[in-house]
Amino acid sequence: MTRISARELAGTSGPFGRGTPVVRPAEVPEGSVVTVLRVPPESAGMRLDRFVQTQLKRTSRTRAAEIVARGAYSPEARRLRGSDRVRPEQCILLWREPWDEQAPDTPIPVLHEDDALLAIDKPAGLPVHPTARYHKSTVIKMMEAARPGERLFLAHRLDRETSGVLLLCRTPDADRTVKAQFEERTGVVKRYAAIAWGWPEHDTFRVELPLELDGASRYKVKMRVAPPGRGLASATACEVLGRRADPLTGRRYALVRCTLETGRQHQIRVHLATSGLPLVGDKLYGPDEGMFARGADGVLTDDDRRALELDRHALHAALLELTHPMTGERVRIEAPLSDDLRTFWDALDA
């Protein structure tokens, strides 16, 4: 799957040198963006709307049908329908106008700054780097816009819905040194605060379970616990900071401090969910993974929102400690629990 602008496709002999003439449909405005899909042999015979859903991993079937109805074409500009059956090696073009994306008016507090490092308190909902869906409204673009002429490097990543400490480097040398620390796990401490459904049996516990991509899920970002002998070694140390309950329903919640011993994708979310403690608000590892696509498409139902209780998963990067890449001194950066998570927790009965 590749995205390219109409201007880049204009006058070419075919997408990516395959010799198929590409024609922009007359009704598609100049400057539009096109997603190019090529049908693998194993997908032959599928309905087009279902095939598109399998390729756009964070999209619901309803949304995929809308995308097809609005802008699915053959390379020669013939309209395609959702009920069409796809053929092996067929080239499908999904046209859309570029999003009129405006950077949000969201303050990004600075927690630490020196000549080599810049640490911020990332707001929940803000992606860290540009994607097909987000460009201006990302940490990197917003910070660079606020600091004209400065190039910043992401030292690590946080999920879009996760809030808290995010470290950027201000020089290539600092970036290389810090990333080497993260990769080698030499002296790096990462602690998170999580609000989970349920009460842990013990005040302290450790989850050591290998992780791998979940091949059974259509969302190619979802992880799962791997069978013995497979997957990436993963361990999380957990400490229960509090146990509370909803004063009306009696539902139980725990505030858990999680210290990463490894840094795998979605590690805390999978380890806690597997322990019977899914994060409040988690659309992927919570009540129903279908909420993940509906959330990405902005079509969560009222029932979805009641089940999730929060608009985002309740995970906050509370602390990062590492060795300064230039001075060699220890640097400790902390971010207080975000307002939305604090408000949710404070409303519960102790």
Short mmCIF file of C-alpha atoms in Angstrom, two decimals:
data_model
loop_
_atom_site.label_atom_id
_atom_site.label_comp_id
_atom_site.label_asym_id
_atom_site.label_seq_id
_atom_site.Cartn_x
_atom_site.Cartn_y
_atom_site.Cartn_z
CA MET A 1 0.00 0.00 0.00
CA THR A 2 1.45 3.34 -1.07
CA ARG A 3 0.14 6.91 -0.87
CA ILE A 4 1.11 9.43 -3.53
CA SER A 5 -0.25 12.79 -4.68
CA ALA A 6 -2.14 13.31 -7.91
CA ARG A 7 0.62 15.68 -9.05
CA GLU A 8 3.23 12.93 -8.62
CA LEU A 9 1.12 10.47 -10.63
CA ALA A 10 0.31 12.89 -13.43
CA GLY A 11 2.07 12.02 -16.67
CA THR A 12 3.59 8.78 -15.37
CA SER A 13 3.45 5.52 -17.30
CA GLY A 14 2.23 3.70 -14.25
CA PRO A 15 2.51 3.45 -10.52
CA PHE A 16 6.06 2.53 -9.53
CA GLY A 17 7.25 1.59 -12.99
CA ARG A 18 4.87 -1.29 -13.64
CA GLY A 19 3.74 0.03 -17.00
CA THR A 20 0.05 0.57 -16.13
CA PRO A 21 -1.18 3.97 -17.39
CA VAL A 22 -2.67 6.08 -14.61
CA VAL A 23 -5.40 8.63 -15.29
CA ARG A 24 -6.74 11.02 -12.68
CA PRO A 25 -10.55 10.94 -12.80
CA ALA A 26 -12.04 14.19 -14.04
CA GLU A 27 -14.08 14.59 -10.86
CA VAL A 28 -11.00 14.25 -8.63
CA PRO A 29 -9.45 17.67 -7.86
CA GLU A 30 -5.84 18.41 -8.72
CA GLY A 31 -3.65 17.97 -5.65
CA SER A 32 -5.66 15.06 -4.30
CA VAL A 33 -3.92 12.13 -2.65
CA VAL A 34 -4.23 8.56 -3.88
CA THR A 35 -3.65 5.33 -2.01
CA VAL A 36 -2.50 2.56 -4.34
CA LEU A 37 -3.46 -1.00 -3.46
CA ARG A 38 -2.34 -4.11 -5.34
CA VAL A 39 -4.30 -7.32 -4.84
CA PRO A 40 -2.20 -10.32 -3.76
CA PRO A 41 -3.23 -13.71 -5.23
CA GLU A 42 -4.57 -14.95 -1.89
CA SER A 43 -7.12 -12.10 -1.77
CA ALA A 44 -8.60 -12.81 -5.22
CA GLY A 45 -12.39 -13.06 -5.21
CA MET A 46 -12.96 -10.86 -2.16
CA ARG A 47 -15.46 -8.03 -2.31
CA LEU A 48 -13.66 -4.77 -2.93
CA ASP A 49 -14.96 -3.09 0.24
CA ARG A 50 -13.86 -6.07 2.34
CA PHE A 51 -10.43 -6.12 0.66
CA VAL A 52 -9.95 -2.41 1.31
CA GLN A 53 -10.77 -2.96 4.97
CA THR A 54 -8.07 -5.64 5.21
CA GLN A 55 -5.53 -3.19 3.78
CA LEU A 56 -6.48 -0.12 5.83
CA LYS A 57 -5.73 -1.72 9.15
CA ARG A 58 -7.31 0.84 11.45
CA THR A 59 -10.52 1.23 9.47
CA SER A 60 -13.95 -0.26 10.20
CA ARG A 61 -15.89 -2.06 7.48
CA THR A 62 -18.46 0.73 7.38
CA ARG A 63 -15.72 3.30 6.89
CA ALA A 64 -14.02 1.15 4.23
CA ALA A 65 -17.31 0.97 2.30
CA GLU A 66 -17.57 4.77 2.45
CA ILE A 67 -14.00 5.15 1.16
CA VAL A 68 -14.73 2.85 -1.77
CA ALA A 69 -18.00 4.60 -2.58
CA ARG A 70 -16.33 8.01 -2.51
CA GLY A 71 -13.13 7.38 -4.40
CA ALA A 72 -12.26 3.86 -5.66
CA TYR A 73 -11.07 3.76 -9.27
CA SER A 74 -9.09 1.64 -11.67
CA PRO A 75 -5.84 3.17 -13.04
CA GLU A 76 -7.71 4.22 -16.20
CA ALA A 77 -10.22 6.20 -14.05
CA ARG A 78 -13.08 3.65 -14.15
CA ARG A 79 -15.33 3.81 -11.10
CA LEU A 80 -15.23 0.72 -8.87
CA ARG A 81 -18.00 -0.53 -6.59
CA GLY A 82 -17.84 -2.12 -3.19
CA SER A 83 -19.50 -5.27 -4.46
CA ASP A 84 -16.88 -5.80 -7.20
CA ARG A 85 -14.72 -8.89 -6.81
CA VAL A 86 -11.00 -8.20 -6.86
CA ARG A 87 -8.57 -10.00 -9.19
CA PRO A 88 -4.98 -11.12 -8.60
CA GLU A 89 -2.47 -8.27 -9.15
CA GLN A 90 -5.33 -5.82 -9.76
CA CYS A 91 -4.31 -2.20 -9.11
CA ILE A 92 -6.87 -0.23 -7.09
CA LEU A 93 -6.62 3.53 -6.58
CA LEU A 94 -8.37 5.21 -3.65
CA TRP A 95 -8.55 8.95 -4.30
CA ARG A 96 -9.27 11.64 -1.71
CA GLU A 97 -8.72 15.33 -1.29
CA PRO A 98 -5.91 16.20 1.15
CA TRP A 99 -7.05 16.79 4.68
CA ASP A 100 -7.26 20.43 5.64
CA GLU A 101 -5.35 19.61 8.77
CA GLN A 102 -4.68 22.38 11.22
CA ALA A 103 -2.20 22.01 14.04
CA PRO A 104 -4.17 21.96 17.31
CA ASP A 105 -3.88 24.79 19.76
CA THR A 106 -2.47 22.42 22.37
CA PRO A 107 0.21 23.57 24.78
CA ILE A 108 3.18 21.21 25.06
CA PRO A 109 4.86 21.79 28.43
CA VAL A 110 8.66 21.55 28.53
CA LEU A 111 9.93 19.45 31.45
CA HIS A 112 13.67 19.70 30.82
CA GLU A 113 15.88 21.53 28.35
CA ASP A 114 19.63 21.85 27.81
CA ASP A 115 21.98 22.01 24.83
CA ALA A 116 21.49 18.32 24.00
CA LEU A 117 18.08 17.28 25.33
CA LEU A 118 14.50 18.53 25.24
CA ALA A 119 11.91 16.66 27.31
CA ILE A 120 8.21 17.46 27.04
CA ASP A 121 4.99 16.41 28.74
CA LYS A 122 3.17 14.99 25.71
CA PRO A 123 -0.61 15.52 25.75
CA ALA A 124 -2.78 12.46 25.15
CA GLY A 125 -4.08 12.23 21.59
CA LEU A 126 -1.07 13.92 19.99
CA PRO A 127 0.96 11.70 17.61
CA VAL A 128 4.71 11.93 17.97
CA HIS A 129 5.66 11.92 14.27
CA PRO A 130 3.95 12.51 10.90
CA THR A 131 1.85 9.73 9.37
CA ALA A 132 -0.58 9.44 6.47
CA ARG A 133 -3.35 10.67 8.77
CA TYR A 134 -1.42 13.25 10.78
CA HIS A 135 1.17 15.75 9.57
CA LYS A 136 0.98 19.18 11.16
CA SER A 137 -0.63 17.94 14.38
CA THR A 138 2.37 15.95 15.58
CA VAL A 139 4.92 16.57 18.31
CA ILE A 140 7.81 16.93 15.89
CA LYS A 141 6.04 19.34 13.52
CA MET A 142 4.56 21.44 16.33
CA MET A 143 7.84 21.69 18.24
CA GLU A 144 9.79 22.57 15.09
CA ALA A 145 7.18 25.20 14.20
CA ALA A 146 7.63 26.71 17.67
CA ARG A 147 11.43 26.65 17.22
CA PRO A 148 12.12 27.83 13.65
CA GLY A 149 15.36 26.54 12.20
CA GLU A 150 15.88 23.86 14.84
CA ARG A 151 15.93 20.19 13.90
CA LEU A 152 14.73 17.81 16.60
CA PHE A 153 15.14 14.04 16.87
CA LEU A 154 12.74 11.67 18.60
CA ALA A 155 14.72 9.64 21.12
CA HIS A 156 11.85 7.17 21.59
CA ARG A 157 8.12 6.91 20.98
CA LEU A 158 4.85 7.00 22.87
CA ASP A 159 1.52 5.80 21.52
CA ARG A 160 -0.75 8.61 20.37
CA GLU A 161 -3.10 8.12 23.35
CA THR A 162 -0.34 7.86 25.95
CA SER A 163 0.56 11.04 27.81
CA GLY A 164 3.69 12.00 29.70
CA VAL A 165 7.46 12.22 29.38
CA LEU A 166 8.74 12.22 25.81
CA LEU A 167 12.40 12.88 25.08
CA LEU A 168 13.76 14.64 22.01
CA CYS A 169 17.40 15.23 21.17
CA ARG A 170 18.74 18.51 19.80
CA THR A 171 21.85 17.19 18.04
CA PRO A 172 22.62 14.09 15.96
CA ASP A 173 25.37 13.05 18.41
CA ALA A 174 22.99 13.22 21.38
CA ASP A 175 20.39 11.29 19.41
CA ARG A 176 22.83 8.45 18.64
CA THR A 177 24.07 8.24 22.21
CA VAL A 178 20.61 8.25 23.80
CA LYS A 179 19.21 5.67 21.37
CA ALA A 180 22.17 3.42 22.11
CA GLN A 181 21.27 3.64 25.82
CA PHE A 182 17.67 2.71 25.08
CA GLU A 183 18.64 -0.20 22.85
CA GLU A 184 21.17 -1.58 25.32
CA ARG A 185 18.95 -0.84 28.35
CA THR A 186 22.04 0.53 30.10
CA GLY A 187 20.96 2.67 33.02
CA VAL A 188 17.63 3.74 31.49
CA VAL A 189 14.61 3.79 33.81
CA LYS A 190 11.09 4.12 32.38
CA ARG A 191 8.09 4.20 34.71
CA TYR A 192 4.44 4.55 33.78
CA ALA A 193 1.22 5.08 35.70
CA ALA A 194 -1.72 2.98 34.55
CA ILE A 195 -5.36 2.86 35.66
CA ALA A 196 -6.70 -0.64 35.14
CA TRP A 197 -10.00 -2.39 35.61
CA GLY A 198 -9.80 -4.88 38.50
CA TRP A 199 -7.88 -5.31 41.73
CA PRO A 200 -4.50 -7.09 41.61
CA GLU A 201 -4.10 -9.93 44.09
CA HIS A 202 -0.70 -8.68 45.27
CA ASP A 203 0.70 -5.21 45.95
CA THR A 204 3.79 -5.96 43.87
CA PHE A 205 4.07 -8.40 41.01
CA ARG A 206 6.12 -8.97 37.89
CA VAL A 207 4.88 -10.04 34.48
CA GLU A 208 7.40 -11.85 32.31
CA LEU A 209 5.79 -13.01 29.09
CA PRO A 210 7.22 -13.00 25.54
CA LEU A 211 5.35 -10.89 22.99
CA GLU A 212 4.75 -11.15 19.24
CA LEU A 213 2.51 -9.55 16.63
CA ASP A 214 -0.98 -11.02 16.71
CA GLY A 215 -1.35 -12.69 13.33
CA ALA A 216 -5.00 -13.50 14.06
CA SER A 217 -5.93 -9.82 14.35
CA ARG A 218 -6.55 -7.74 11.25
CA TYR A 219 -4.90 -4.82 13.05
CA LYS A 220 -1.23 -5.29 12.26
CA VAL A 221 -0.17 -3.29 15.30
CA LYS A 222 -1.78 -5.60 17.84
CA MET A 223 0.51 -7.70 20.03
CA ARG A 224 -0.13 -10.91 21.93
CA VAL A 225 1.62 -13.26 24.32
CA ALA A 226 3.77 -15.64 22.28
CA PRO A 227 3.82 -19.42 22.77
CA PRO A 228 6.83 -20.87 24.63
CA GLY A 229 10.00 -20.66 22.59
CA ARG A 230 8.73 -17.80 20.43
CA GLY A 231 8.42 -14.05 20.60
CA LEU A 232 10.44 -11.24 22.17
CA ALA A 233 11.43 -11.52 25.81
CA SER A 234 9.40 -8.98 27.79
CA ALA A 235 9.16 -8.13 31.48
CA THR A 236 7.29 -5.49 33.49
CA ALA A 237 7.61 -4.84 37.23
CA CYS A 238 4.34 -3.62 38.78
CA GLU A 239 3.46 -1.92 42.06
CA VAL A 240 -0.10 -1.14 43.12
CA LEU A 241 -0.34 2.49 44.25
CA GLY A 242 -4.05 2.37 45.07
CA ARG A 243 -7.28 0.41 44.82
CA ARG A 244 -10.62 2.17 44.39
CA ALA A 245 -14.19 1.47 43.31
CA ASP A 246 -17.00 3.27 41.50
CA PRO A 247 -19.36 4.62 44.18
CA LEU A 248 -22.43 3.77 42.05
CA THR A 249 -21.57 0.48 40.34
CA GLY A 250 -18.98 -0.94 42.71
CA ARG A 251 -16.66 -1.65 39.79
CA ARG A 252 -13.05 -1.97 40.88
CA TYR A 253 -10.01 -0.07 39.60
CA ALA A 254 -6.30 -0.08 40.39
CA LEU A 255 -3.61 2.56 39.96
CA VAL A 256 -0.47 0.66 39.00
CA ARG A 257 3.12 1.86 38.66
CA CYS A 258 4.79 -0.09 35.84
CA THR A 259 8.55 -0.17 35.38
CA LEU A 260 9.75 -1.45 32.03
CA GLU A 261 12.53 -4.02 32.11
CA THR A 262 12.24 -4.31 28.32
CA GLY A 263 10.68 -1.95 25.78
CA ARG A 264 8.35 -3.89 23.51
CA GLN A 265 5.42 -2.47 21.56
CA HIS A 266 2.30 -2.18 23.76
CA GLN A 267 4.15 -4.10 26.47
CA ILE A 268 2.35 -2.67 29.52
CA ARG A 269 -1.07 -2.87 27.89
CA VAL A 270 -0.65 -6.54 26.92
CA HIS A 271 1.00 -7.60 30.19
CA LEU A 272 -1.71 -6.01 32.32
CA ALA A 273 -4.58 -7.23 30.12
CA THR A 274 -3.18 -10.77 30.23
CA SER A 275 -3.05 -10.46 34.02
CA GLY A 276 -6.77 -9.66 34.10
CA LEU A 277 -6.12 -5.92 34.45
CA PRO A 278 -6.89 -4.24 31.11
CA LEU A 279 -6.37 -0.50 30.95
CA VAL A 280 -9.41 1.70 31.30
CA GLY A 281 -10.23 3.15 27.87
CA ASP A 282 -8.13 0.67 25.88
CA LYS A 283 -9.77 0.18 22.49
CA LEU A 284 -7.39 -2.57 21.35
CA TYR A 285 -6.89 -4.74 24.43
CA GLY A 286 -10.05 -3.84 26.33
CA PRO A 287 -13.71 -4.83 25.90
CA ASP A 288 -13.78 -5.17 22.08
CA GLU A 289 -10.93 -4.65 19.60
CA GLY A 290 -13.48 -3.43 17.02
CA MET A 291 -13.46 -0.19 18.99
CA PHE A 292 -9.93 0.40 17.69
CA ALA A 293 -11.15 0.91 14.12
CA ARG A 294 -14.29 2.76 15.18
CA GLY A 295 -12.16 5.08 17.30
CA ALA A 296 -9.77 5.77 14.41
CA ASP A 297 -12.73 6.55 12.16
CA GLY A 298 -14.43 8.74 14.78
CA VAL A 299 -17.55 6.55 14.89
CA LEU A 300 -17.51 5.18 18.43
CA THR A 301 -21.03 4.45 19.62
CA ASP A 302 -22.55 5.58 22.91
CA ASP A 303 -22.25 1.97 24.10
CA ASP A 304 -18.56 2.00 23.16
CA ARG A 305 -17.94 5.14 25.19
CA ARG A 306 -19.80 3.78 28.21
CA ALA A 307 -17.75 0.59 28.07
CA LEU A 308 -14.45 2.43 27.66
CA GLU A 309 -15.19 5.09 30.33
CA LEU A 310 -12.30 7.25 29.03
CA ASP A 311 -11.67 8.70 25.58
CA ARG A 312 -8.16 7.22 25.60
CA HIS A 313 -6.31 4.40 27.30
CA ALA A 314 -5.27 5.25 30.84
CA LEU A 315 -1.49 5.15 30.47
CA HIS A 316 0.91 7.93 31.43
CA ALA A 317 4.71 8.04 31.07
CA ALA A 318 5.54 9.30 34.55
CA LEU A 319 9.32 9.09 34.73
CA LEU A 320 12.38 8.77 32.53
CA GLU A 321 15.89 8.52 33.92
CA LEU A 322 19.05 8.18 31.85
CA THR A 323 22.67 9.22 31.56
CA HIS A 324 23.15 12.59 29.91
CA PRO A 325 24.73 12.02 26.47
CA MET A 326 27.25 14.86 26.87
CA THR A 327 27.98 15.34 30.58
CA GLY A 328 27.63 11.73 31.74
CA GLU A 329 25.51 12.87 34.69
CA ARG A 330 22.20 11.23 35.58
CA VAL A 331 19.08 13.04 34.36
CA ARG A 332 15.69 12.35 35.98
CA ILE A 333 12.57 13.73 34.27
CA GLU A 334 9.08 13.40 35.72
CA ALA A 335 5.59 14.36 34.55
CA PRO A 336 2.66 14.56 37.00
CA LEU A 337 -0.37 12.40 36.27
CA SER A 338 -2.37 14.07 33.49
CA ASP A 339 -5.50 16.02 34.42
CA ASP A 340 -7.94 13.61 32.75
CA LEU A 341 -6.53 10.57 34.54
CA ARG A 342 -6.30 12.42 37.85
CA THR A 343 -9.92 13.56 37.57
CA PHE A 344 -11.08 10.01 36.76
CA TRP A 345 -9.14 8.52 39.67
CA ASP A 346 -10.22 11.18 42.17
CA ALA A 347 -13.90 10.51 41.37
CA LEU A 348 -13.59 6.95 42.65
CA ASP A 349 -14.09 5.84 46.25
CA ALA A 350 -10.92 4.94 48.10
#
